XYZ file of C-alpha atoms in Angstrom:
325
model
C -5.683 -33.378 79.959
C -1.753 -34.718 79.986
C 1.104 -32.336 79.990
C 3.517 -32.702 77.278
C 6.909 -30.645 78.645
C 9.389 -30.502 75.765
C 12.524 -28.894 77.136
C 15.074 -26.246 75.863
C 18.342 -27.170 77.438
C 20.950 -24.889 77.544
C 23.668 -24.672 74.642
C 23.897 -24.671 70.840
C 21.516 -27.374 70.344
C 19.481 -28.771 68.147
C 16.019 -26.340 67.250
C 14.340 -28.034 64.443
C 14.086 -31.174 67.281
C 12.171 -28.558 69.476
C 9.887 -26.704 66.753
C 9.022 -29.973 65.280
C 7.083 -31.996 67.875
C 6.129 -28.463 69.340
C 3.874 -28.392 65.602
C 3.174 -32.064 65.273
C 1.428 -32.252 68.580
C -0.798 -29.255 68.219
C -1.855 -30.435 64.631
C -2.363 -33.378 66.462
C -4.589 -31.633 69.053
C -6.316 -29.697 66.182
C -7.012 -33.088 64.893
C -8.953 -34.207 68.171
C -10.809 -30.665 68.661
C -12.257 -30.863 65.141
C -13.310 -34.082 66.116
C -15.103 -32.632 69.222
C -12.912 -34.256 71.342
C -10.226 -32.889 73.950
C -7.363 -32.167 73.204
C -5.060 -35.069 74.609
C -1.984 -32.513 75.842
C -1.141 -29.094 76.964
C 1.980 -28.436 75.519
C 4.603 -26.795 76.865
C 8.347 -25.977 76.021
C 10.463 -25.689 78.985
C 14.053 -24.722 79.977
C 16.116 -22.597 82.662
C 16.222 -19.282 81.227
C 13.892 -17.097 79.390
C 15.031 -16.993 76.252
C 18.183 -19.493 74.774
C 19.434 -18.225 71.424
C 20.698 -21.247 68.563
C 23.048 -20.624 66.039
C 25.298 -18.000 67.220
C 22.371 -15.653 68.012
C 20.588 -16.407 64.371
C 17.390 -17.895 66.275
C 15.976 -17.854 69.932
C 13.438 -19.748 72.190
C 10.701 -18.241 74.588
C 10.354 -21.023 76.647
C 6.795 -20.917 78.174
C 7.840 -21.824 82.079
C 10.804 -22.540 83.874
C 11.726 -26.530 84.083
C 12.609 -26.372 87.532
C 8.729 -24.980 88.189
C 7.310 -28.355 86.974
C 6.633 -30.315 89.747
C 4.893 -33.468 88.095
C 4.146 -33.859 84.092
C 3.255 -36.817 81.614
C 5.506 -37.014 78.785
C 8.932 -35.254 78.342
C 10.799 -34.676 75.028
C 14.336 -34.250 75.180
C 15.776 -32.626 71.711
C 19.097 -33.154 69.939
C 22.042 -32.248 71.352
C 24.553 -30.245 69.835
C 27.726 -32.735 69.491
C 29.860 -31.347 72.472
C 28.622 -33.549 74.404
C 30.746 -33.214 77.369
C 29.665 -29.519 77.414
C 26.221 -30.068 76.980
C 25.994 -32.329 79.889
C 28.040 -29.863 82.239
C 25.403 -26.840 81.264
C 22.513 -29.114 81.435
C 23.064 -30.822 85.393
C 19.925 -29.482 86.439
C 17.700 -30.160 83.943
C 19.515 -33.593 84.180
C 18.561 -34.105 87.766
C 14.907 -32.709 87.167
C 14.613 -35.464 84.791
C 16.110 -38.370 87.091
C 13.039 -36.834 89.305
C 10.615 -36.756 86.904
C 11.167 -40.449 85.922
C 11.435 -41.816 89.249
C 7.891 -40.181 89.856
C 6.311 -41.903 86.994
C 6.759 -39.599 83.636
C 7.451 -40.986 80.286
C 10.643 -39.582 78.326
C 11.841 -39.848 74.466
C 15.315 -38.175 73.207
C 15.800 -36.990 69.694
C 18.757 -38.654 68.693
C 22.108 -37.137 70.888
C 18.993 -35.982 73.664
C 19.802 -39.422 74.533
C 23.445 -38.543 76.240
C 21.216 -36.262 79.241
C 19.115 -39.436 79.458
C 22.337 -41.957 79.925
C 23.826 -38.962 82.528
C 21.077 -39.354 85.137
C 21.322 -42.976 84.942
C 18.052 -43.739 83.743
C 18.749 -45.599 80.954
C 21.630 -48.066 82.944
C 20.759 -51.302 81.873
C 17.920 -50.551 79.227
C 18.002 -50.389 75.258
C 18.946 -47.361 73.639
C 19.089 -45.552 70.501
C 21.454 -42.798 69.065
C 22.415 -41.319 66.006
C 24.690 -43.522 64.142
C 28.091 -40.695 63.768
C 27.349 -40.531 67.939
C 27.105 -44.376 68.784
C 31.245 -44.380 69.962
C 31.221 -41.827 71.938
C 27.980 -43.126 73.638
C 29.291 -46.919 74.297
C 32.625 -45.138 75.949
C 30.856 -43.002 78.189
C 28.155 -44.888 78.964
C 28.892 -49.014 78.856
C 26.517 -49.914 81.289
C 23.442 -48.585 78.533
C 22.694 -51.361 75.677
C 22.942 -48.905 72.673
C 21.093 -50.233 69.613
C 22.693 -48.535 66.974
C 20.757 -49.951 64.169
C 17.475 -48.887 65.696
C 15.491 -46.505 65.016
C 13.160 -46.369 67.911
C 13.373 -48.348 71.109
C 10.567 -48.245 73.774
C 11.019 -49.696 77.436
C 10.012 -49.037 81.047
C 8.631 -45.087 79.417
C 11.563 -44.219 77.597
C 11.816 -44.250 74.065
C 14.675 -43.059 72.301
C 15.623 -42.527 68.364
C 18.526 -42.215 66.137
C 20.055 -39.412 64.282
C 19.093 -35.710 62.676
C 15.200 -35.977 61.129
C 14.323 -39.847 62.054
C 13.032 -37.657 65.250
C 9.933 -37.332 63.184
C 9.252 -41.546 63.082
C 9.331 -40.907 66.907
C 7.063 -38.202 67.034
C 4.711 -40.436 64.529
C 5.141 -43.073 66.696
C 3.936 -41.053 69.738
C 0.831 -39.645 68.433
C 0.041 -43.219 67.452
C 0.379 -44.098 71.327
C -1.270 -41.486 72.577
C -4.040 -40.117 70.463
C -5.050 -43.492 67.806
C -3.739 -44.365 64.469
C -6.134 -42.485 62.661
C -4.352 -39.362 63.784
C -1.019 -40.428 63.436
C -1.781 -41.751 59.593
C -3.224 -37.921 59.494
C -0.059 -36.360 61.190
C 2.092 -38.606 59.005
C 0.030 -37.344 55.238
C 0.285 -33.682 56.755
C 3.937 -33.577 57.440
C 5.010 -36.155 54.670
C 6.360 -38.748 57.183
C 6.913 -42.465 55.699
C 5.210 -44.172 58.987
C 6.364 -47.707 58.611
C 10.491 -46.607 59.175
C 11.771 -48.811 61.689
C 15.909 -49.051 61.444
C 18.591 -46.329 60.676
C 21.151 -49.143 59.449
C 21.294 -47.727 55.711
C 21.826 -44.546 56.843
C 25.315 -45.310 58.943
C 28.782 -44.344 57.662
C 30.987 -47.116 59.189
C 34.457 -45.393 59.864
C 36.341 -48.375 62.161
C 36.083 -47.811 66.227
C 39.436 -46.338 66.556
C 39.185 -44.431 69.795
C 41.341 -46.473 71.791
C 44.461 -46.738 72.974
C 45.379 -50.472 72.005
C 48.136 -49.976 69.470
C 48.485 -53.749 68.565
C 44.438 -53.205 67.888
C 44.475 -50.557 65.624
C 47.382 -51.747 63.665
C 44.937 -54.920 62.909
C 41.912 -52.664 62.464
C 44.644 -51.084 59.951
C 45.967 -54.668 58.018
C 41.657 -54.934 57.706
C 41.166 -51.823 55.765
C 44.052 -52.344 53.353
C 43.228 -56.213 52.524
C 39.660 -55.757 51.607
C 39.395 -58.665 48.889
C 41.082 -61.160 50.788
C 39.515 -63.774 53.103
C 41.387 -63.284 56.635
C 40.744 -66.350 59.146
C 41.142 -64.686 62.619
C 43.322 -66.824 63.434
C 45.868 -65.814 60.931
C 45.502 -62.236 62.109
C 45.806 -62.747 66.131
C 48.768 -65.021 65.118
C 50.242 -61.813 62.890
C 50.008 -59.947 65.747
C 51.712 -62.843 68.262
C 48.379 -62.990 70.382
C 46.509 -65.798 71.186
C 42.731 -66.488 69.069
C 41.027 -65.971 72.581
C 43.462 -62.951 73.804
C 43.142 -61.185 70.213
C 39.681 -61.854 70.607
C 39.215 -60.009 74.130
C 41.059 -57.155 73.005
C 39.255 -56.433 69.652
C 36.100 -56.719 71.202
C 37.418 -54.412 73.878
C 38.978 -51.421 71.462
C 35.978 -51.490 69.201
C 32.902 -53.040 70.297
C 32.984 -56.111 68.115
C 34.168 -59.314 67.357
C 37.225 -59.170 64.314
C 34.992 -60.948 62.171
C 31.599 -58.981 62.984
C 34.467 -55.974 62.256
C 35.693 -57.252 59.109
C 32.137 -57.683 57.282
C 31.057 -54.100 58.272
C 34.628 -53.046 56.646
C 33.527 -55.226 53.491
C 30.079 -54.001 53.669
C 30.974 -50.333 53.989
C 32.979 -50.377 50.743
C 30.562 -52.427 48.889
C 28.083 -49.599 49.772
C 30.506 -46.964 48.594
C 31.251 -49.113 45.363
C 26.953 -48.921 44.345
C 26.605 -45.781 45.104
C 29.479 -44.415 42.951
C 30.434 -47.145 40.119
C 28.067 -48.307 37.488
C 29.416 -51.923 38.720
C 27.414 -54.995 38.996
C 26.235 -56.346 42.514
C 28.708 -59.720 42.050
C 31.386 -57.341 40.811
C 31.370 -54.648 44.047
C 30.578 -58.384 46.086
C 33.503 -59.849 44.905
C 36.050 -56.693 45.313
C 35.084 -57.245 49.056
C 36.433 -60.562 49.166
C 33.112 -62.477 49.239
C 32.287 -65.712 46.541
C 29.372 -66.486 47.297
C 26.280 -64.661 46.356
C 23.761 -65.700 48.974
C 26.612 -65.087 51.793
C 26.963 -61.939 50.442
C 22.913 -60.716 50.288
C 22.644 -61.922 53.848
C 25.200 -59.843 55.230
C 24.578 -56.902 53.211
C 20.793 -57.004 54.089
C 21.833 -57.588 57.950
C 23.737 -54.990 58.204
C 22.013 -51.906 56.341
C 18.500 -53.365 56.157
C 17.755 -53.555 52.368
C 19.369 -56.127 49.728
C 22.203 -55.048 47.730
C 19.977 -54.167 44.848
C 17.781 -51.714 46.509
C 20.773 -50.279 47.855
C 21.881 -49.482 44.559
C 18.284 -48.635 43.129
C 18.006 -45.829 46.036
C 21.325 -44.661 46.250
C 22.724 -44.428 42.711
C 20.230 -42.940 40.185
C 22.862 -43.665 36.994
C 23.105 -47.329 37.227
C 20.295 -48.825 34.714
């Protein structure tokens, strides 16, 4: 039998992320034993102490073991953090280092969402992709640039580490687990039991974008600023870096430098992100919200839409506002 260790770090953090695959794993184990078969993991929930209260004192865990009193184990889950992230990494260093150990001696690791930023701390996930929830993803890239976060995933899996984005996509991942390790025929159970939708595979719809604007490039954010306010118009980049008396390929290095894209990959999430506002909240038409955002063409338009939250335009509106006929 594996061991499944599913840890209880220290802090504020994130209990439904704990108590979830804690249940989905032993229904999945129920699963096998009705089937006659072994169960595939002893689960166990691990931290430092023994017993970490959640929400000012509202909850508390019982962890079964002490972390540090695992020498070797199969599969670790690390939950969501809360979003102090600083914090949680400075209560957390040896939980942090126990994992650096863990994966060096062969174990396979998945964070829930922020779980991710204890991953990125002991350096296992330098060089590797990465997922995150969405509302985290700036914070992430600043302190940790040499990890290639995938925002607009939901899952990623390399080299036995799988992470997730944001809040209750952690369920996908635990779906996406049992699948691994037990067979489809229990995760298709799993999924009916808990009312999972298996086949989720991006969190792009979900994201608010709000503009990168933690930096300290004031010639930057004045641009990110002349963006926001001009919407409907068509803005060549070289009109803007020539606004700002930069050169095309100097304007270029900066913007991609402040916030983590290109001024004209920046620009159509601006667009995008009001069009998305507009069909959720307006009973306007899809060439009406398209051109508002400054686009003409209609086919230009669907692409970027659908490249940048996943769905079309139309299903965006179907699913997110109920009053448009």
């Amino acid at each position: 039998m594996k061991h499944l260790t599913i840890l209880v770090p220290q802090g504020q953090n994130n209990l439904s992320s704990i108590v979830g695959p804690f249940k989905i794993f032993s229904r999945a184990n129920e699963c096998f034993q009705k089937a006659g078969l072994e169960p595939v993991f002893k689960i166990e929930l691990a931290g430092l102490t023994e017993k970490i209260d959640f929400y000012d004192g509202l909850f508390a865990v019982n962890p079964h073991r002490d972390v540090l009193s695992i020498v070797q184990t199969d599969l670790i889950i690390v939950p969501s953090l809360n979003h102090a992230y600083e914090l949680a990494i400075e209560g957390n260093q040896k939980i942090i280092a126990w994992l650096q150990a863990q994966y060096e001696s062969g174990a396979e690791i998945a964070s829930i969402c922020t779980g991710a930023f204890l991953l990125a701390h002991a350096g296992i996930l330098d060089g590797k992709n990465c997922s995150t929830h969405w509302a985290a993803a700036d914070n992430f890239k600043r302190m940790f640039p040499k990890v290639n976060l995938q925002v607009d995933e939901l899952i990623t899996d390399e080299n036995r580490i799988y992470t997730n984005g944001g809040a209750y996509s952690f369920l996908n991942l635990i779906i996406y687990l049992i699948e691994k390790y037990y067979n489809r025929e229990t995760a298709i159970y799993c999924s009916k039991v808990f009312q999972i939708e298996m086949k989720r595979n991006m969190q792009s719809e979900f994201a608010i974008f709000t503009g990168q604007k933690h930096h300290e490039d004031h010639v930057i954010k004045e641009a990110q600023e002349f963006l926001e306010s001009h919407l409907e118009e068509k803005i060549l980049v070289e009109e803007l870096s020539s606004k700002f008396a930069l050169s095309r390929r100097t304007f270029d290095r900066r913007f991609i430098k402040a916030t983590g894209n290109t001024p004209a990959e920046y620009t159509q999430r601006l667009k995008i992100e009001a069009a998305k506002k507009a069909l959720e909240n307006t009973r306007k038409t899809v060439n009406e919200v398209m051109f508002e955002v400054g686009y003409n063409d209609p086919k230009a338009f669907r692409n970027v839409f659908s490249r940048i939250t996943g769905i079309s335009p139309l299903e965006y509106r179907s699913k997110y506002n109920k009053g448009v006929l």
